[in-house]
Coordinates of C-alpha atoms and ligand atoms in Angstrom, one line a residue:
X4 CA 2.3 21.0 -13.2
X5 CA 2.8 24.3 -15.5
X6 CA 5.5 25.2 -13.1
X7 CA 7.1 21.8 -13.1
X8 CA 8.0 21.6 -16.9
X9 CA 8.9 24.4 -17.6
X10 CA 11.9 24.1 -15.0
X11 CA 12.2 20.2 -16.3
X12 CA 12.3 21.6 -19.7
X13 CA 15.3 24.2 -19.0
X14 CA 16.8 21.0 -17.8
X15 CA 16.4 19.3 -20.8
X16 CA 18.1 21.7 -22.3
X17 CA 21.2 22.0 -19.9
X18 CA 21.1 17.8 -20.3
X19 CA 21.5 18.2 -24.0
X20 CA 24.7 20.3 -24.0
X21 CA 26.3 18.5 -21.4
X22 CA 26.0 15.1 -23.5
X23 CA 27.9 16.1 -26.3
X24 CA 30.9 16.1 -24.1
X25 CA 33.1 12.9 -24.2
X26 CA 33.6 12.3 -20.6
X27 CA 32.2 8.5 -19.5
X28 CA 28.0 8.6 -19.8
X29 CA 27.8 7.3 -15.4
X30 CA 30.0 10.3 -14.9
X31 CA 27.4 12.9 -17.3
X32 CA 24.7 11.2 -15.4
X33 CA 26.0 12.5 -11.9
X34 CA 27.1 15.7 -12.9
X35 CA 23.6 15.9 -14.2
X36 CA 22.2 14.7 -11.4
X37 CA 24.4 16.9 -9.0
X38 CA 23.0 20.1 -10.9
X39 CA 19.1 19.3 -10.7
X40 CA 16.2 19.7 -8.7
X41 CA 14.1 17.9 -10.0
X42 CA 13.1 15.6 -7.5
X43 CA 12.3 17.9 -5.4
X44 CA 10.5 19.7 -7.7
X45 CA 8.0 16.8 -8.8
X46 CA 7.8 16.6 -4.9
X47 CA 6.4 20.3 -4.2
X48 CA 4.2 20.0 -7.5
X49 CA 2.6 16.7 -6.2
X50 CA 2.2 18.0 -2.6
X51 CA 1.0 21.8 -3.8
X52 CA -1.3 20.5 -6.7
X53 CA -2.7 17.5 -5.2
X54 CA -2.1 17.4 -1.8
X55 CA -3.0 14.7 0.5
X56 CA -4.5 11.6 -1.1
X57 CA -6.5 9.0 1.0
X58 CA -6.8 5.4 -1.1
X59 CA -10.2 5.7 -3.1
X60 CA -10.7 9.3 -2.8
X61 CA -11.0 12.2 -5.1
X62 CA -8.1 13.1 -4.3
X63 CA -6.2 9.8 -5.1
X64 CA -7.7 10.4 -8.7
X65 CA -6.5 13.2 -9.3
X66 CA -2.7 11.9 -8.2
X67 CA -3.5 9.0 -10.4
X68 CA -4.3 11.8 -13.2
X69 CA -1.2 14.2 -12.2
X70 CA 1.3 10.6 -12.5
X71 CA 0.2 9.9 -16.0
X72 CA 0.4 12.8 -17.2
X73 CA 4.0 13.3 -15.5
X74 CA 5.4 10.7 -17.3
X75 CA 3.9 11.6 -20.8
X76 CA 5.3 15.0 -20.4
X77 CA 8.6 13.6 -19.6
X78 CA 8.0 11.4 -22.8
X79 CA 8.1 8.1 -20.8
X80 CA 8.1 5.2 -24.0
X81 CA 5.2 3.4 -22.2
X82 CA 2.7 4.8 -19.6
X83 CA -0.1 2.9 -18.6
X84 CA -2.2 2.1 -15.0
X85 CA -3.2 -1.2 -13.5
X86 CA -6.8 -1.0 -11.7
X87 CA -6.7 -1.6 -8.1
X88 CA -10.1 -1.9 -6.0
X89 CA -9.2 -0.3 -2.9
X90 CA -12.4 0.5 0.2
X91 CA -12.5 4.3 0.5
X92 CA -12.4 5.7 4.4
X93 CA -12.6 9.1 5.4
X94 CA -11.6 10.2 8.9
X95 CA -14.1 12.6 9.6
X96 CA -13.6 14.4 13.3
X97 CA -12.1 13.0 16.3
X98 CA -12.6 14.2 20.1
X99 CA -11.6 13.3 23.4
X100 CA -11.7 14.8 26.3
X101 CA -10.6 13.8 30.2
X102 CA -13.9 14.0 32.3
X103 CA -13.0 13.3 35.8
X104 CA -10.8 13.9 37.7
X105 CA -9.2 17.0 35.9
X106 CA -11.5 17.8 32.5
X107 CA -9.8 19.2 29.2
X108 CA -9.2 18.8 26.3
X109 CA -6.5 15.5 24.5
X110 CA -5.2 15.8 21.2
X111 CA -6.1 12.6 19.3
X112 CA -6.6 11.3 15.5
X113 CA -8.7 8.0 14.3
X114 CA -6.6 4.8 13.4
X115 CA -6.7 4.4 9.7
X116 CA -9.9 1.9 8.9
X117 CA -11.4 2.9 12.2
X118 CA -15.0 2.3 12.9
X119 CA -16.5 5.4 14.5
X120 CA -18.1 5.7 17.5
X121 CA -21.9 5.6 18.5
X122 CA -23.3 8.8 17.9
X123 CA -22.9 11.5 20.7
X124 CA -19.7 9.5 21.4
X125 CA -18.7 7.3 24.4
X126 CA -17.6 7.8 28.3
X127 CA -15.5 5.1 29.7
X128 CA -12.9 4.9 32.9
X129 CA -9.3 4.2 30.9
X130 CA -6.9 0.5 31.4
X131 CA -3.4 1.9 30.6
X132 CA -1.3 -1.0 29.4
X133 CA 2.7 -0.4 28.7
X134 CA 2.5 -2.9 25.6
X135 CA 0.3 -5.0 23.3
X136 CA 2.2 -7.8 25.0
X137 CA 0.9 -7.1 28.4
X138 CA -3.0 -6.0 26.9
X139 CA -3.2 -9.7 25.8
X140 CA -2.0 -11.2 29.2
X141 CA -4.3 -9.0 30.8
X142 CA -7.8 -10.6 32.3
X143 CA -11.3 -9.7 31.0
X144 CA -12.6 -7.8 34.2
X145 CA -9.1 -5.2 34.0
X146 CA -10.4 -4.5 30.5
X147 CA -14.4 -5.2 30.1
X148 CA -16.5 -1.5 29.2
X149 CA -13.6 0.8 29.7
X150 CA -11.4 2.8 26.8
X151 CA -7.8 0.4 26.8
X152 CA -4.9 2.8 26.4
X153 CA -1.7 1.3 25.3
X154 CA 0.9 3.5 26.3
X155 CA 4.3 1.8 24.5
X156 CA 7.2 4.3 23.5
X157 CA 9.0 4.4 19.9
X158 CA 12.4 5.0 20.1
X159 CA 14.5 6.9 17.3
X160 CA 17.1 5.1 15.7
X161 CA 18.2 5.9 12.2
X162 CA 17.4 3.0 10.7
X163 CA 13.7 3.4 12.0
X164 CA 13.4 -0.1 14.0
X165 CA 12.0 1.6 16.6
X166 CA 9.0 0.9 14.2
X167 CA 8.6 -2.8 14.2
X168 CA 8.1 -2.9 17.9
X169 CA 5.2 -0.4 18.7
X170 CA 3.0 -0.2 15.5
X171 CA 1.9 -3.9 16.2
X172 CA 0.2 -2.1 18.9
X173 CA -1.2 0.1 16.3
X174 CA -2.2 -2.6 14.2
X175 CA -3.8 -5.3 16.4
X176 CA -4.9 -2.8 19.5
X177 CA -8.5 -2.9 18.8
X178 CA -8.5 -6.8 18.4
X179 CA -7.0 -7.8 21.6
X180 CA -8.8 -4.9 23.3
X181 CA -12.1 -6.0 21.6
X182 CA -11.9 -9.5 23.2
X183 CA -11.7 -8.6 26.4
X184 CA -14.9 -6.4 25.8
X185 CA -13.1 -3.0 25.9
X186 CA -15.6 0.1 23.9
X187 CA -13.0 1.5 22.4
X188 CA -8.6 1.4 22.2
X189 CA -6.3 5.0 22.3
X190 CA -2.4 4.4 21.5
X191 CA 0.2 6.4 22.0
X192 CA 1.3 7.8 18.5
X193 CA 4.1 5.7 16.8
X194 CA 6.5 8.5 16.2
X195 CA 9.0 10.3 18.4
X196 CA 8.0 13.9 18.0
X197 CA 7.2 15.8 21.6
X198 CA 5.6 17.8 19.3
X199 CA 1.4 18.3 19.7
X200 CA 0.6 16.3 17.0
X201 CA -1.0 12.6 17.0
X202 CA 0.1 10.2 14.1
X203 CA -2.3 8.5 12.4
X204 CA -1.6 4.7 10.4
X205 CA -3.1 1.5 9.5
X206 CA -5.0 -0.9 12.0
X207 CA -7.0 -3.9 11.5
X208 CA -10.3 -5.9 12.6
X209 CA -11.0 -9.4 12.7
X210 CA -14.1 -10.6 11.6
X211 CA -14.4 -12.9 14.8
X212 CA -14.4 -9.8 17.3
X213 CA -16.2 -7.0 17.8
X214 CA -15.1 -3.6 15.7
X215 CA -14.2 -1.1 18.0
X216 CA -13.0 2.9 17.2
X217 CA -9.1 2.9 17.3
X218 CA -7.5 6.7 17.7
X219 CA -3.9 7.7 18.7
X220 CA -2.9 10.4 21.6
X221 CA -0.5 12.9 20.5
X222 CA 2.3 12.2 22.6
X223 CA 2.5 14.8 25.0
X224 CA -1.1 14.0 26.1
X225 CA -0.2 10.5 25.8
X226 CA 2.2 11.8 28.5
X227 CA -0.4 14.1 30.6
X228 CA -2.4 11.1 30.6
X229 CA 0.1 8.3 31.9
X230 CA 0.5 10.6 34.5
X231 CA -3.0 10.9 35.8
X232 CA -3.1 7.4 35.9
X233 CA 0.1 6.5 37.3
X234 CA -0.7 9.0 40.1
X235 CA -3.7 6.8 40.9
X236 CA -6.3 8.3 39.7
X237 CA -9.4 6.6 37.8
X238 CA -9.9 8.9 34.8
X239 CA -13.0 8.8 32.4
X240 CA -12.9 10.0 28.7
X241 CA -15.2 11.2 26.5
X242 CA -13.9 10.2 22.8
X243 CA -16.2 11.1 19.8
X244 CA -15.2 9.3 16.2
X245 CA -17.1 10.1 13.0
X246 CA -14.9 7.8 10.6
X247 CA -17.2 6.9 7.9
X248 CA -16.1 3.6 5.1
X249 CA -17.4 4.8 1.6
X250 CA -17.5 1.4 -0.3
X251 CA -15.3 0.1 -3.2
X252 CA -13.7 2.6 -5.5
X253 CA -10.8 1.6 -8.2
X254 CA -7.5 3.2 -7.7
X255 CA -4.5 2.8 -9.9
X256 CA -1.1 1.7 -9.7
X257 CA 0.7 4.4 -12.6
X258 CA 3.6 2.9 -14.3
X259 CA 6.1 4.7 -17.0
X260 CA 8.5 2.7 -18.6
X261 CA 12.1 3.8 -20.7
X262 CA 12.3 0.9 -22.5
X263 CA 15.5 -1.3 -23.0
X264 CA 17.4 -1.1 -26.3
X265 CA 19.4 -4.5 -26.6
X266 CA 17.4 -6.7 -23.8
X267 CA 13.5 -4.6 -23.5
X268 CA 12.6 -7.8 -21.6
X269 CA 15.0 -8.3 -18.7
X270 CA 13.3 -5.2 -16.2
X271 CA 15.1 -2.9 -14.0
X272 CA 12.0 -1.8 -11.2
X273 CA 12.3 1.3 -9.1
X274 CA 9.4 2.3 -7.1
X275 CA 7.5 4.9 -4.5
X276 CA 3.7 5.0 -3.1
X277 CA 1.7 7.7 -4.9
X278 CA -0.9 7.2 -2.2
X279 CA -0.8 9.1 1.0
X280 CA -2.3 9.8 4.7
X281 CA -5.1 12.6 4.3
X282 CA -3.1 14.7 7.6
X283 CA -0.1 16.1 6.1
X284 CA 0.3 16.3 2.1
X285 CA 2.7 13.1 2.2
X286 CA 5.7 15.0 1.2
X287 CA 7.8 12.6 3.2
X288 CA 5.3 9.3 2.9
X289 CA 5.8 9.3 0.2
X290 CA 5.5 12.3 -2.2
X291 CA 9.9 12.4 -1.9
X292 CA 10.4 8.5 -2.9
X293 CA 7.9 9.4 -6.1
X294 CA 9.9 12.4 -6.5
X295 CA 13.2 10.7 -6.4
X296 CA 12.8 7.6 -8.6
X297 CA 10.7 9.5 -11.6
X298 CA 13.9 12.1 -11.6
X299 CA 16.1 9.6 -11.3
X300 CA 14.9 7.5 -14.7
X301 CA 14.2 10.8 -16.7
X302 CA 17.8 11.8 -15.5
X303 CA 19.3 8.6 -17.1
X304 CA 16.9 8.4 -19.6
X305 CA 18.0 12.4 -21.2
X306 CA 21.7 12.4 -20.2
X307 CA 22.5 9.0 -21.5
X308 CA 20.0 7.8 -23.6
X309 CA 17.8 4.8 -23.2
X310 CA 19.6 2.0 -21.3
X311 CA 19.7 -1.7 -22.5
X312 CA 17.4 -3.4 -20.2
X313 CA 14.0 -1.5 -19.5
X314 CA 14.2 0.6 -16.8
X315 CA 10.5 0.5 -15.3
X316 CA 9.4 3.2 -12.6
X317 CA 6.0 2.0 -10.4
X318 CA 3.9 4.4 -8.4
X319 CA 2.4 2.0 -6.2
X320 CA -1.6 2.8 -5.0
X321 CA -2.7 2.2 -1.7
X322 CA 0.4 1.8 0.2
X323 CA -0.9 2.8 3.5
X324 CA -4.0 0.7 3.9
X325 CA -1.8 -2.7 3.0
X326 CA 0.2 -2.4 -0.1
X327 CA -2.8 -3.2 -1.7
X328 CA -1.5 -1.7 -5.3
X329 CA 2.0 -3.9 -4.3
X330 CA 0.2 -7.0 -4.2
X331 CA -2.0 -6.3 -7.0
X332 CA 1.2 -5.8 -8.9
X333 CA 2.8 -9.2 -7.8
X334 CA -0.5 -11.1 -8.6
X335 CA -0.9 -9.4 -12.4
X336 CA 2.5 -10.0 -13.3
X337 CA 3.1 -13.2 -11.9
X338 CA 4.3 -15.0 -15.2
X339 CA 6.7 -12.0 -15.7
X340 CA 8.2 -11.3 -12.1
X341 CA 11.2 -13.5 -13.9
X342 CA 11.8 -11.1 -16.0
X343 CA 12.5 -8.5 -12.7
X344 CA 16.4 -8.0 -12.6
X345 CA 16.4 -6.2 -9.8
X346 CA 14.1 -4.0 -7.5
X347 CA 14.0 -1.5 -5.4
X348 CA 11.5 1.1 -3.4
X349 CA 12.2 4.5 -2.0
X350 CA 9.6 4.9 1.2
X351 CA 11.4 6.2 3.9
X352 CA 11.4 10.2 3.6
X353 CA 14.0 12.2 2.2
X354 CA 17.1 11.8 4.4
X355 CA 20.5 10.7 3.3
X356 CA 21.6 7.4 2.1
X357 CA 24.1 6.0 3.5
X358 CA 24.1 2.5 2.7
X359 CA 23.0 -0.5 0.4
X360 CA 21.7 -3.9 1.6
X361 CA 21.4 -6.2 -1.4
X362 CA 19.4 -9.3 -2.0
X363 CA 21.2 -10.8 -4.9
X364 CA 22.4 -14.7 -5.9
X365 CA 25.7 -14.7 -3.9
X366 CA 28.0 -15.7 -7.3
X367 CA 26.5 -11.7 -8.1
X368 CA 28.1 -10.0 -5.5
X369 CA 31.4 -9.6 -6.7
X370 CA 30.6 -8.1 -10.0
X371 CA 28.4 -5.8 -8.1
X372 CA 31.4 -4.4 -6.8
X373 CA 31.4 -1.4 -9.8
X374 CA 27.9 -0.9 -8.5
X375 CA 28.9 -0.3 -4.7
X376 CA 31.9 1.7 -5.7
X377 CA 30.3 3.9 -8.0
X378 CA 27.5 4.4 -4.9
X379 CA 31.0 5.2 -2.2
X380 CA 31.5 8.9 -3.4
X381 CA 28.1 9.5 -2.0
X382 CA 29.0 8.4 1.3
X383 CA 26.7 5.2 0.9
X384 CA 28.8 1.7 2.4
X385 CA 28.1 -1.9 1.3
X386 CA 25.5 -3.3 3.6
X387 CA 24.5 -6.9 4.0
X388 CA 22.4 -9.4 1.4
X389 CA 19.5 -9.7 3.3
X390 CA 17.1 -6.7 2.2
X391 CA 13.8 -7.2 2.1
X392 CA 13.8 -3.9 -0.4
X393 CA 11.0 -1.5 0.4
X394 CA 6.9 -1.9 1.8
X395 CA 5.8 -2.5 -1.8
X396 CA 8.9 -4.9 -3.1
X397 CA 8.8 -6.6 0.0
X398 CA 7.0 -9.8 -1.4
X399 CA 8.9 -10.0 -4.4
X400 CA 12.0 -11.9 -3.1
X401 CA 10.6 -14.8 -2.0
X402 CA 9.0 -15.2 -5.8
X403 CA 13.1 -15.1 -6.7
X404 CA 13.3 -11.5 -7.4
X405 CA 16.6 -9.5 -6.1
X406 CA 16.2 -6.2 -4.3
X407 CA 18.1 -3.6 -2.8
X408 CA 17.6 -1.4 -0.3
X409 CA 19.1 2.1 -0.4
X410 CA 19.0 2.9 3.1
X411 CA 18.0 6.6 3.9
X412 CA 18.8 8.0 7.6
X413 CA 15.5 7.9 9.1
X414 CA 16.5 9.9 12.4
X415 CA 14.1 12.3 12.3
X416 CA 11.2 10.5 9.9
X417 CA 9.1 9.5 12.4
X418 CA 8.5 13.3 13.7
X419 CA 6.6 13.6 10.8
X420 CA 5.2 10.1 9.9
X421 CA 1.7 10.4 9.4
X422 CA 1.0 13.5 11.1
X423 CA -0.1 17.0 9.8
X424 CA 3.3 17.9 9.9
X425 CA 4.5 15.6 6.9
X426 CA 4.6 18.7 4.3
X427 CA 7.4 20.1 2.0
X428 CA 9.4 21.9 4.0
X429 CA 10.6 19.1 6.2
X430 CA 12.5 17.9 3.1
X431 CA 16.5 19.0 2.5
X432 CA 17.3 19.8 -0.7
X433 CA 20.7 18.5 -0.8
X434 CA 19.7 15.6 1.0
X435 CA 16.8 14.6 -1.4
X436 CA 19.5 15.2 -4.7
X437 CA 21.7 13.1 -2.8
X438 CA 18.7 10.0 -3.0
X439 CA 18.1 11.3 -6.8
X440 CA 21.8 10.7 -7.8
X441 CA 22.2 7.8 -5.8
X442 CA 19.0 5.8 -7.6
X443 CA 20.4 7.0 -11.1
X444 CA 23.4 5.6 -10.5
X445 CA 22.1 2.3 -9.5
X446 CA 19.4 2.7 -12.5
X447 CA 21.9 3.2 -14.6
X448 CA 24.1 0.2 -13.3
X449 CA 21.7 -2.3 -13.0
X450 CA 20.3 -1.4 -16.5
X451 CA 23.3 -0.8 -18.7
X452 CA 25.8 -3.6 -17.1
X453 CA 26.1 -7.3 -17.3
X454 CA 25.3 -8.1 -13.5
X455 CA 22.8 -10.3 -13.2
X456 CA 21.5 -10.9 -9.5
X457 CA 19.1 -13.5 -9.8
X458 CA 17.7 -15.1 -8.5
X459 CA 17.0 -13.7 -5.1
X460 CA 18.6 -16.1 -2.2
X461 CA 16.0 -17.2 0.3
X462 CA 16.4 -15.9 3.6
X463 CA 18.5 -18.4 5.8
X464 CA 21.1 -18.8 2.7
X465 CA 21.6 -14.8 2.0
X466 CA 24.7 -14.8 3.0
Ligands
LIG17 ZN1 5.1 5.2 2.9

């Protein structure tokens, strides 16, 4: 963090001179924006200093430790953390191999929450299904003692929703699998790198089926695979999981808070996941989105001074394993969620925004209009009003709370998503200050102007 403040400080500095000039405070904001690295460099000290942080783990403390202090040194008014029991899980190693007919060597990673496997590992023949669709239509004697492989393709789109589709697979594989008495389930990785690297992610057990180990093939041996078995061929695997659950630990949700000087109740929440997989160093997922909105608030809060509704930034814990810290955050703050202007999340890498999607009362829109013109210059067009804002904001609307969604191009995200390969350098400078200017500018919007978006239309009447 040394490294970090002394280049935040030389900022400071350059922030002071520039706001004794007259020009209009939105416009200092953006030149000061347009001039600073600073998201990018909270990014590299997070992924250099802490690395990779698994929910529960040591690791995770010490991100919890490097956020608090983060937002003291930037002289946040309030910091403070809100507990949050997460179950620690550690990977541990994961093999598999093709026995017969043509032995070597697959590239594979454990499902986050995976049981592992007995010890010595398991050999099974493999059931390739094209879909999680087609696994549950499937009969029990297709599936019974063999490794289920389910074999669905993502598809890259720049708004990611080649997502949605496949990582249901991820999610509910190992049910579906499990009831038809499969040992174990192997995905193909939800991304759309060729590259040699498997992508790890969330999956879940139900209590009323057996648990069994859940990996992901990289996607080229997702591909050598298919191919065996579309030629014909029976093909065994060995596959050898040593995921371990280590229990209850707390983790924290870290929030820093510039509060408001005319209306310190009415709240103006930006957000990121301080949690991350344990493969890469969550540059991307989501080391950038904490990156973005803690520049983005100490931007506002040194070019033009503390706004008049508080401007609250919230590091969620947890993220990955099922916005645990998100939920946690809904249910403490219930009798204040009212009090939520307006939300939003950056979780979606660091490419370039290029449009908003609102979730704001309709009679709101139109004075929104300085907001989405002040957001044009950035190449960023008026979406629709039906966000669901980001992972962790995502349950706020239907408790009447507006979000937005700043819409980042995704194109190449999910090359890196949960992989090894999710580290700093896959992050564009210029692409990253971009995000950092565009969240100040709504920050400062949303928290200096009259517009008042609540409350959040229900989906159905968001027009
Ligand atoms: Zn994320």
């Amino acid at each position: 963090m040394r490294r970090l403040l002394i280049t935040l400080s030389a900022l400071f500095l350059l922030a002071g001179c520039a706001s004794t000039d007259e020009t209009n405070p939105l416009e200092r904001l953006i030149q000061s924006s347009e001039q600073s690295d600073q998201a990018y460099e909270i990014v590299t000290s997070l992924t250099t200093e802490v690395g990779p942080r698994i929910p529960g783990s040591e690791a995770d403390k010490r991100a919890v430790a490097w956020a608090e202090s983060l937002f003291k040194s930037l002289q946040f008014d309030k910091v403070y953390k809100q507990p949050v029991r997460v179950r620690n899980w550690s990977r541990g190693l994961a093999d598999a191999r093709v026995i017969a007919p043509f032995p070597q060597q697959l590239v594979i990673t454990a499902l986050g929450g995976s049981v592992a496997t007995q010890p010595g590992g398991l050999e099974a023949s493999v059931v390739m299904f094209e879909s999680l669709e087609e696994l549950q239509q499937a009969k029990a004697e297709q599936v019974k003692d063999r490794i289920v492989f389910i074999n669905k393709r993502m598809q890259r789109d720049r708004a990611g929703r080649g997502y949605g589709p496949v990582v249901i697979g991820r999610a509910r594989g190992a049910i579906e699998a499990a009831k038809l008495g499969a040992h174990a389930v192997l995905i193909r990785s939800v991304g759309t790198s060729n590259s040699r690297f498997a992508h790890t992610g969330a999956m879940r057990y139900d209590d009323s089926v057996e648990r069994i180990p859940a990996g992901a093939l990289s996607n080229a041996d997702a591909d050598n695979l298919e191919r065996m078995i579309n030629d014909g061929h029976d093909v065994r695997l060995f596959v050898d999981m040593r995921a371990k659950e280590h229990g209850w630990q707390t983790s924290y949700n870290v929030i820093g808070e510039i509060t408001g000087t005319e209306k310190p109740d009415e709240v103006v929440l930006i957000g990121a996941h301080l949690d991350s997989w344990d493969e890469g160093t969550g540059a991307l997922d989501d080391g950038a989105g904490v990156g973005i909105v803690v520049a983005a608030a100490n931007l506002l809060k040194q070019t033009t001074g503390a706004p008049k509704r508080t401007l609250r930034v919230v590091l969620y814990a947890a993220e990955e394993i099922g916005l645990v810290g998100a939920r946690e955050y809904a249910r403490a703050n219930e009798s204040d969620l009212a009090n939520i202007v307006v939300a939003a999340e950056s979780d979606f890498g660091a490419g370039r925004i290029y449009q908003i999607d609102t979730r704001f009362a309709p009679d709101a829109l139109a004075e929104a209009t300085t907001l989405f013109d002040a957001l044009a210059p950035l190449g960023i067009v008026k979406g629709n009003n039906e966000a669901s804002g980001g992972p962790d904001i995502s349950m706020l609307p239907a408790k009447g709370v507006p979000v937005v969604s700043l819409r980042q191009d995704g194109t190449y995200y999910f090359d890196y998503h949960h992989t090894p390969n999710d580290t700093l350098d896959k992050i564009d400078i210029d692409a990253i200050r971009q995000n950092q200017t565009a969240y100040a500018i709504f920050s400062y919007l949303m928290a200096n102007g009259d517009i008042d978006p609540r409350p959040a239309p229900q989906l159905g009447s968001a027009r």
